[in-house]
mmCIF file of N, CA and C in Angstrom:
data_model
loop_
_atom_site.group_PDB
_atom_site.id
_atom_site.type_symbol
_atom_site.label_atom_id
_atom_site.label_comp_id
_atom_site.label_asym_id
_atom_site.label_seq_id
_atom_site.Cartn_x
_atom_site.Cartn_y
_atom_site.Cartn_z
ATOM 1 N N MET A 15 -54.776 -46.155 -115.622
ATOM 2 C CA MET A 15 -55.387 -47.472 -116.570
ATOM 3 C C MET A 15 -54.145 -46.832 -117.726
ATOM 4 N N LYS A 16 -53.619 -47.472 -118.497
ATOM 5 C CA LYS A 16 -53.098 -47.470 -119.727
ATOM 6 C C LYS A 16 -53.975 -47.047 -120.766
ATOM 7 N N LYS A 17 -53.189 -46.133 -121.167
ATOM 8 C CA LYS A 17 -54.430 -45.698 -123.012
ATOM 9 C C LYS A 17 -53.734 -46.811 -123.865
ATOM 10 N N GLU A 18 -54.954 -47.184 -124.312
ATOM 11 C CA GLU A 18 -54.956 -48.325 -125.879
ATOM 12 C C GLU A 18 -55.217 -47.837 -126.885
ATOM 13 N N VAL A 19 -55.669 -47.021 -127.245
ATOM 14 C CA VAL A 19 -55.815 -46.759 -128.395
ATOM 15 C C VAL A 19 -55.089 -45.172 -128.640
ATOM 16 N N ASN A 20 -54.713 -45.237 -130.075
ATOM 17 C CA ASN A 20 -53.411 -44.124 -130.343
ATOM 18 C C ASN A 20 -54.751 -43.364 -131.508
ATOM 19 N N ILE A 21 -54.770 -42.153 -131.527
ATOM 20 C CA ILE A 21 -55.896 -41.195 -132.441
ATOM 21 C C ILE A 21 -54.607 -40.220 -132.589
ATOM 22 N N LEU A 22 -54.472 -40.700 -134.124
ATOM 23 C CA LEU A 22 -53.295 -39.211 -134.913
ATOM 24 C C LEU A 22 -54.991 -38.334 -135.603
ATOM 25 N N TYR A 23 -54.733 -36.886 -134.985
ATOM 26 C CA TYR A 23 -56.125 -35.573 -135.205
ATOM 27 C C TYR A 23 -54.945 -35.222 -136.467
ATOM 28 N N VAL A 24 -55.566 -34.844 -137.049
ATOM 29 C CA VAL A 24 -54.720 -33.803 -138.037
ATOM 30 C C VAL A 24 -56.306 -32.608 -138.880
ATOM 31 N N ASP A 25 -55.149 -31.048 -138.065
ATOM 32 C CA ASP A 25 -56.115 -30.100 -138.444
ATOM 33 C C ASP A 25 -55.180 -28.719 -138.741
ATOM 34 N N ASP A 26 -55.587 -27.883 -139.887
ATOM 35 C CA ASP A 26 -54.561 -26.572 -139.772
ATOM 36 C C ASP A 26 -54.626 -26.012 -138.774
ATOM 37 N N GLU A 27 -55.740 -25.737 -137.905
ATOM 38 C CA GLU A 27 -57.014 -24.550 -137.106
ATOM 39 C C GLU A 27 -55.422 -25.721 -135.800
ATOM 40 N N LEU A 28 -54.594 -24.306 -135.225
ATOM 41 C CA LEU A 28 -53.835 -24.778 -134.120
ATOM 42 C C LEU A 28 -55.297 -24.608 -133.406
ATOM 43 N N LEU A 29 -55.806 -24.433 -132.390
ATOM 44 C CA LEU A 29 -56.961 -24.385 -131.520
ATOM 45 C C LEU A 29 -57.994 -25.698 -131.865
ATOM 46 N N ASN A 30 -58.262 -26.559 -132.824
ATOM 47 C CA ASN A 30 -59.135 -27.152 -133.017
ATOM 48 C C ASN A 30 -58.058 -28.091 -132.475
ATOM 49 N N LEU A 31 -56.821 -28.300 -132.934
ATOM 50 C CA LEU A 31 -56.038 -29.498 -132.429
ATOM 51 C C LEU A 31 -55.606 -29.972 -131.123
ATOM 52 N N GLU A 32 -55.655 -28.525 -129.803
ATOM 53 C CA GLU A 32 -55.590 -28.090 -129.016
ATOM 54 C C GLU A 32 -56.813 -29.037 -128.163
ATOM 55 N N LEU A 33 -57.631 -27.948 -127.952
ATOM 56 C CA LEU A 33 -58.883 -28.983 -128.262
ATOM 57 C C LEU A 33 -59.045 -29.916 -128.117
ATOM 58 N N PHE A 34 -59.070 -30.454 -129.600
ATOM 59 C CA PHE A 34 -58.835 -32.278 -129.496
ATOM 60 C C PHE A 34 -58.241 -33.258 -128.189
ATOM 61 N N ALA A 35 -57.641 -32.349 -128.386
ATOM 62 C CA ALA A 35 -56.394 -33.225 -127.878
ATOM 63 C C ALA A 35 -56.402 -33.086 -125.994
ATOM 64 N N LEU A 36 -56.538 -32.086 -125.708
ATOM 65 C CA LEU A 36 -57.345 -30.955 -124.292
ATOM 66 C C LEU A 36 -58.976 -32.027 -124.015
ATOM 67 N N VAL A 37 -59.615 -32.584 -125.065
ATOM 68 C CA VAL A 37 -60.384 -33.262 -124.197
ATOM 69 C C VAL A 37 -60.333 -35.157 -124.620
ATOM 70 N N PHE A 38 -59.296 -35.161 -125.347
ATOM 71 C CA PHE A 38 -59.481 -36.794 -125.028
ATOM 72 C C PHE A 38 -58.108 -37.587 -125.292
ATOM 73 N N LYS A 39 -57.148 -36.212 -124.931
ATOM 74 C CA LYS A 39 -56.346 -36.980 -123.405
ATOM 75 C C LYS A 39 -56.636 -38.084 -122.438
ATOM 76 N N LYS A 40 -57.131 -38.162 -122.203
ATOM 77 C CA LYS A 40 -57.801 -39.595 -120.694
ATOM 78 C C LYS A 40 -57.897 -40.516 -121.462
ATOM 79 N N LYS A 41 -58.860 -41.014 -121.831
ATOM 80 C CA LYS A 41 -59.048 -41.779 -122.438
ATOM 81 C C LYS A 41 -58.173 -41.974 -123.990
ATOM 82 N N PHE A 42 -57.135 -41.439 -124.402
ATOM 83 C CA PHE A 42 -56.476 -41.693 -125.837
ATOM 84 C C PHE A 42 -55.717 -41.327 -125.601
ATOM 85 N N ASN A 43 -54.497 -41.770 -126.260
ATOM 86 C CA ASN A 43 -52.961 -41.248 -126.908
ATOM 87 C C ASN A 43 -53.627 -40.566 -128.028
ATOM 88 N N VAL A 44 -52.728 -39.082 -128.015
ATOM 89 C CA VAL A 44 -53.658 -38.174 -128.426
ATOM 90 C C VAL A 44 -52.048 -37.453 -129.382
ATOM 91 N N ILE A 45 -51.805 -38.405 -130.723
ATOM 92 C CA ILE A 45 -50.937 -37.690 -131.873
ATOM 93 C C ILE A 45 -51.878 -36.228 -132.526
ATOM 94 N N THR A 46 -51.091 -35.511 -133.234
ATOM 95 C CA THR A 46 -51.681 -34.250 -133.711
ATOM 96 C C THR A 46 -50.628 -34.035 -134.812
ATOM 97 N N ALA A 47 -50.900 -33.300 -135.775
ATOM 98 C CA ALA A 47 -50.247 -32.844 -136.883
ATOM 99 C C ALA A 47 -51.314 -31.217 -137.283
ATOM 100 N N ASP A 48 -51.075 -30.794 -137.572
ATOM 101 C CA ASP A 48 -51.437 -29.342 -138.239
ATOM 102 C C ASP A 48 -51.285 -28.859 -139.926
ATOM 103 N N SER A 49 -50.923 -30.660 -141.105
ATOM 104 C CA SER A 49 -51.304 -30.636 -141.873
ATOM 105 C C SER A 49 -50.971 -32.525 -142.610
ATOM 106 N N GLY A 50 -51.606 -32.328 -143.338
ATOM 107 C CA GLY A 50 -50.401 -33.577 -144.136
ATOM 108 C C GLY A 50 -49.938 -34.582 -144.040
ATOM 109 N N LEU A 51 -49.201 -33.234 -144.503
ATOM 110 C CA LEU A 51 -48.099 -33.846 -145.054
ATOM 111 C C LEU A 51 -47.080 -34.299 -143.244
ATOM 112 N N GLU A 52 -47.137 -33.757 -142.458
ATOM 113 C CA GLU A 52 -47.258 -33.499 -141.201
ATOM 114 C C GLU A 52 -47.677 -34.359 -140.455
ATOM 115 N N GLY A 53 -49.102 -35.326 -140.840
ATOM 116 C CA GLY A 53 -49.527 -36.052 -140.702
ATOM 117 C C GLY A 53 -48.907 -38.308 -141.075
ATOM 118 N N LEU A 54 -48.640 -37.039 -142.432
ATOM 119 C CA LEU A 54 -47.396 -38.414 -142.981
ATOM 120 C C LEU A 54 -46.850 -39.235 -142.273
ATOM 121 N N LYS A 55 -46.013 -38.043 -142.553
ATOM 122 C CA LYS A 55 -44.535 -38.007 -140.921
ATOM 123 C C LYS A 55 -45.165 -38.876 -139.803
ATOM 124 N N LYS A 56 -46.331 -38.177 -138.921
ATOM 125 C CA LYS A 56 -46.481 -38.793 -138.088
ATOM 126 C C LYS A 56 -47.330 -40.702 -138.225
ATOM 127 N N LEU A 57 -47.360 -40.552 -138.518
ATOM 128 C CA LEU A 57 -47.665 -41.583 -139.410
ATOM 129 C C LEU A 57 -46.835 -43.257 -139.531
ATOM 130 N N GLU A 58 -45.139 -42.338 -140.071
ATOM 131 C CA GLU A 58 -44.779 -42.992 -140.721
ATOM 132 C C GLU A 58 -43.697 -43.132 -138.405
ATOM 133 N N GLU A 59 -43.579 -42.538 -137.672
ATOM 134 C CA GLU A 59 -43.113 -42.486 -137.486
ATOM 135 C C GLU A 59 -43.360 -43.058 -135.651
ATOM 136 N N ASN A 60 -44.306 -43.644 -135.623
ATOM 137 C CA ASN A 60 -45.268 -44.321 -134.843
ATOM 138 C C ASN A 60 -46.840 -45.547 -135.947
ATOM 139 N N ASN A 61 -46.079 -46.649 -135.708
ATOM 140 C CA ASN A 61 -47.178 -47.401 -136.243
ATOM 141 C C ASN A 61 -47.821 -48.255 -134.916
ATOM 142 N N GLU A 62 -48.151 -47.393 -133.549
ATOM 143 C CA GLU A 62 -49.018 -48.366 -133.473
ATOM 144 C C GLU A 62 -50.638 -47.239 -133.693
ATOM 145 N N ILE A 63 -49.948 -46.435 -134.449
ATOM 146 C CA ILE A 63 -51.573 -45.607 -134.671
ATOM 147 C C ILE A 63 -52.844 -46.400 -135.536
ATOM 148 N N SER A 64 -54.304 -46.591 -135.100
ATOM 149 C CA SER A 64 -54.596 -47.356 -134.879
ATOM 150 C C SER A 64 -56.302 -45.999 -135.784
ATOM 151 N N VAL A 65 -56.435 -45.360 -135.521
ATOM 152 C CA VAL A 65 -57.467 -44.207 -135.927
ATOM 153 C C VAL A 65 -56.739 -42.782 -136.149
ATOM 154 N N VAL A 66 -56.850 -42.059 -137.468
ATOM 155 C CA VAL A 66 -57.106 -41.522 -137.605
ATOM 156 C C VAL A 66 -58.242 -40.307 -138.263
ATOM 157 N N ILE A 67 -58.937 -39.037 -137.644
ATOM 158 C CA ILE A 67 -59.840 -37.975 -138.204
ATOM 159 C C ILE A 67 -59.009 -36.930 -138.087
ATOM 160 N N SER A 68 -59.165 -36.571 -140.022
ATOM 161 C CA SER A 68 -59.073 -35.795 -140.266
ATOM 162 C C SER A 68 -59.824 -34.514 -140.499
ATOM 163 N N ASP A 69 -59.018 -32.722 -140.610
ATOM 164 C CA ASP A 69 -60.399 -32.316 -141.421
ATOM 165 C C ASP A 69 -60.349 -32.516 -143.108
ATOM 166 N N MET A 70 -61.379 -32.050 -143.457
ATOM 167 C CA MET A 70 -61.776 -31.651 -144.793
ATOM 168 C C MET A 70 -60.760 -30.725 -145.333
ATOM 169 N N ARG A 71 -60.962 -29.669 -145.300
ATOM 170 C CA ARG A 71 -60.523 -27.948 -145.517
ATOM 171 C C ARG A 71 -58.716 -28.250 -145.402
ATOM 172 N N MET A 72 -57.707 -28.391 -146.331
ATOM 173 C CA MET A 72 -56.808 -27.781 -145.596
ATOM 174 C C MET A 72 -55.854 -27.621 -146.822
ATOM 175 N N PRO A 73 -55.406 -26.208 -146.455
ATOM 176 C CA PRO A 73 -54.551 -26.039 -147.642
ATOM 177 C C PRO A 73 -52.741 -27.068 -147.314
ATOM 178 N N GLY A 74 -53.121 -27.412 -149.197
ATOM 179 C CA GLY A 74 -51.984 -28.135 -149.764
ATOM 180 C C GLY A 74 -52.429 -29.328 -149.981
ATOM 181 N N MET A 75 -52.891 -29.889 -149.396
ATOM 182 C CA MET A 75 -53.902 -31.374 -148.929
ATOM 183 C C MET A 75 -54.879 -31.304 -148.295
ATOM 184 N N ASN A 76 -56.740 -31.334 -148.895
ATOM 185 C CA ASN A 76 -57.142 -31.642 -147.938
ATOM 186 C C ASN A 76 -57.193 -33.246 -147.820
ATOM 187 N N GLY A 77 -58.514 -33.206 -146.703
ATOM 188 C CA GLY A 77 -59.095 -34.870 -146.157
ATOM 189 C C GLY A 77 -58.662 -35.651 -146.716
ATOM 190 N N VAL A 78 -59.170 -35.589 -147.632
ATOM 191 C CA VAL A 78 -59.729 -36.680 -148.386
ATOM 192 C C VAL A 78 -58.243 -37.193 -149.142
ATOM 193 N N GLU A 79 -56.988 -36.279 -149.594
ATOM 194 C CA GLU A 79 -56.307 -36.344 -150.346
ATOM 195 C C GLU A 79 -54.909 -37.281 -149.310
ATOM 196 N N PHE A 80 -55.038 -36.464 -148.222
ATOM 197 C CA PHE A 80 -54.137 -37.415 -147.932
ATOM 198 C C PHE A 80 -54.132 -38.561 -146.866
ATOM 199 N N ILE A 81 -55.964 -38.817 -146.665
ATOM 200 C CA ILE A 81 -56.406 -40.467 -146.523
ATOM 201 C C ILE A 81 -55.603 -41.587 -147.769
ATOM 202 N N SER A 82 -56.759 -40.474 -149.302
ATOM 203 C CA SER A 82 -55.980 -41.538 -150.566
ATOM 204 C C SER A 82 -54.164 -41.366 -150.148
ATOM 205 N N SER A 83 -52.951 -40.637 -149.622
ATOM 206 C CA SER A 83 -51.879 -41.226 -149.109
ATOM 207 C C SER A 83 -51.279 -41.389 -148.232
ATOM 208 N N ALA A 84 -52.457 -42.008 -147.542
ATOM 209 C CA ALA A 84 -52.067 -42.413 -145.843
ATOM 210 C C ALA A 84 -52.623 -44.090 -146.264
ATOM 211 N N LYS A 85 -53.376 -43.979 -147.153
ATOM 212 C CA LYS A 85 -53.827 -45.452 -146.795
ATOM 213 C C LYS A 85 -53.130 -46.393 -147.944
ATOM 214 N N LYS A 86 -52.097 -45.938 -148.324
ATOM 215 C CA LYS A 86 -51.649 -46.388 -149.716
ATOM 216 C C LYS A 86 -51.179 -47.842 -148.646
ATOM 217 N N LYS A 87 -49.972 -47.113 -147.609
ATOM 218 C CA LYS A 87 -49.029 -47.485 -147.100
ATOM 219 C C LYS A 87 -49.681 -47.995 -145.777
ATOM 220 N N PHE A 88 -50.977 -47.693 -144.717
ATOM 221 C CA PHE A 88 -51.208 -47.583 -143.460
ATOM 222 C C PHE A 88 -53.101 -48.407 -144.232
ATOM 223 N N ASN A 89 -52.856 -49.126 -144.173
ATOM 224 C CA ASN A 89 -54.507 -48.827 -144.791
ATOM 225 C C ASN A 89 -54.940 -49.974 -143.498
ATOM 226 N N ASN A 90 -54.419 -50.536 -142.722
ATOM 227 C CA ASN A 90 -54.988 -51.014 -141.001
ATOM 228 C C ASN A 90 -55.701 -50.673 -140.617
ATOM 229 N N ILE A 91 -55.951 -48.900 -140.513
ATOM 230 C CA ILE A 91 -55.790 -47.865 -140.169
ATOM 231 C C ILE A 91 -57.742 -47.977 -140.318
ATOM 232 N N VAL A 92 -58.320 -47.200 -139.234
ATOM 233 C CA VAL A 92 -59.567 -46.801 -139.435
ATOM 234 C C VAL A 92 -59.642 -45.128 -139.563
ATOM 235 N N TYR A 93 -60.233 -44.573 -141.183
ATOM 236 C CA TYR A 93 -60.042 -43.276 -141.015
ATOM 237 C C TYR A 93 -61.349 -42.893 -141.020
ATOM 238 N N PHE A 94 -61.293 -41.317 -140.403
ATOM 239 C CA PHE A 94 -62.421 -40.788 -140.316
ATOM 240 C C PHE A 94 -62.465 -38.648 -140.771
ATOM 241 N N ILE A 95 -63.265 -38.536 -141.809
ATOM 242 C CA ILE A 95 -63.218 -37.175 -142.004
ATOM 243 C C ILE A 95 -64.085 -36.631 -141.059
ATOM 244 N N LEU A 96 -64.175 -35.388 -140.536
ATOM 245 C CA LEU A 96 -64.341 -34.375 -140.092
ATOM 246 C C LEU A 96 -64.474 -32.680 -140.825
ATOM 247 N N THR A 97 -65.618 -32.236 -140.819
ATOM 248 C CA THR A 97 -65.745 -31.457 -141.935
ATOM 249 C C THR A 97 -67.060 -30.449 -141.192
ATOM 250 N N GLY A 98 -66.704 -28.961 -141.221
ATOM 251 C CA GLY A 98 -68.223 -28.234 -140.912
ATOM 252 C C GLY A 98 -69.000 -28.045 -141.882
ATOM 253 N N TYR A 99 -69.106 -28.529 -143.112
ATOM 254 C CA TYR A 99 -69.447 -28.717 -143.992
ATOM 255 C C TYR A 99 -69.891 -29.883 -144.509
ATOM 256 N N GLU A 100 -71.083 -29.784 -145.566
ATOM 257 C CA GLU A 100 -71.883 -30.399 -145.883
ATOM 258 C C GLU A 100 -71.098 -31.589 -147.569
ATOM 259 N N ILE A 101 -71.237 -32.701 -146.423
ATOM 260 C CA ILE A 101 -70.908 -33.828 -147.705
ATOM 261 C C ILE A 101 -70.616 -33.001 -148.739
ATOM 262 N N THR A 102 -69.362 -33.300 -149.284
ATOM 263 C CA THR A 102 -68.770 -33.076 -150.789
ATOM 264 C C THR A 102 -69.196 -34.403 -151.798
ATOM 265 N N GLU A 103 -69.274 -34.472 -153.122
ATOM 266 C CA GLU A 103 -68.639 -35.553 -153.833
ATOM 267 C C GLU A 103 -67.496 -35.875 -153.568
ATOM 268 N N GLU A 104 -66.711 -35.045 -152.859
ATOM 269 C CA GLU A 104 -65.160 -35.868 -152.902
ATOM 270 C C GLU A 104 -65.430 -36.071 -152.172
ATOM 271 N N ILE A 105 -66.296 -36.268 -150.991
ATOM 272 C CA ILE A 105 -66.233 -37.406 -149.703
ATOM 273 C C ILE A 105 -66.656 -38.547 -149.578
ATOM 274 N N ALA A 106 -68.305 -38.298 -150.507
ATOM 275 C CA ALA A 106 -69.223 -39.185 -150.760
ATOM 276 C C ALA A 106 -68.227 -39.975 -152.064
ATOM 277 N N GLY A 107 -68.093 -39.646 -152.430
ATOM 278 C CA GLY A 107 -66.516 -40.593 -153.045
ATOM 279 C C GLY A 107 -65.436 -41.656 -152.442
ATOM 280 N N ALA A 108 -64.834 -40.751 -151.788
ATOM 281 C CA ALA A 108 -64.468 -41.559 -150.186
ATOM 282 C C ALA A 108 -64.762 -42.927 -149.761
ATOM 283 N N LEU A 109 -66.478 -42.516 -149.640
ATOM 284 C CA LEU A 109 -67.042 -43.452 -149.111
ATOM 285 C C LEU A 109 -67.520 -44.021 -149.512
ATOM 286 N N ASN A 110 -67.500 -44.053 -150.666
ATOM 287 C CA ASN A 110 -68.455 -45.707 -151.371
ATOM 288 C C ASN A 110 -66.810 -46.291 -152.174
ATOM 289 N N LYS A 111 -65.161 -45.356 -152.719
ATOM 290 C CA LYS A 111 -64.238 -46.235 -152.450
ATOM 291 C C LYS A 111 -63.684 -47.034 -151.244
ATOM 292 N N ARG A 112 -64.709 -46.611 -149.876
ATOM 293 C CA ARG A 112 -64.216 -47.282 -148.045
ATOM 294 C C ARG A 112 -62.895 -46.734 -147.797
ATOM 295 N N LEU A 113 -62.964 -45.670 -148.411
ATOM 296 C CA LEU A 113 -61.293 -44.899 -148.616
ATOM 297 C C LEU A 113 -61.797 -44.292 -147.051
ATOM 298 N N ILE A 114 -62.397 -43.780 -146.284
ATOM 299 C CA ILE A 114 -62.970 -43.101 -144.850
ATOM 300 C C ILE A 114 -63.802 -44.314 -144.981
ATOM 301 N N ASN A 115 -63.842 -44.445 -143.197
ATOM 302 C CA ASN A 115 -64.939 -45.326 -142.718
ATOM 303 C C ASN A 115 -66.258 -44.366 -142.102
ATOM 304 N N LYS A 116 -66.141 -43.183 -141.863
ATOM 305 C CA LYS A 116 -67.162 -42.221 -141.940
ATOM 306 C C LYS A 116 -66.401 -40.815 -142.030
ATOM 307 N N TYR A 117 -67.739 -39.981 -142.342
ATOM 308 C CA TYR A 117 -67.496 -38.715 -141.844
ATOM 309 C C TYR A 117 -68.365 -37.754 -140.778
ATOM 310 N N PHE A 118 -67.947 -36.870 -139.676
ATOM 311 C CA PHE A 118 -69.515 -35.954 -139.545
ATOM 312 C C PHE A 118 -68.389 -34.791 -139.178
#
């Protein structure tokens, strides 16, 4: 079975990256990055990514900052924020500006 959807998952925690890839690799082509900067690099290298899921709390560049930067060049991608915390003003603002499609 051909995997039609390419998902980029960005998280600074290696275990989360490994678990995400393990769970979803049967149905999706999963690409991982351990920082916002690496996520931007992966987007440059792979023009077939159609979904990006990013952790919110990462050192250097948080999820909203990463997605704001990515969306300037890759605006045809669906973006999601993944967080273990309550919604923040920054996430609410990103939802209102339609930078992200959903957070969970």
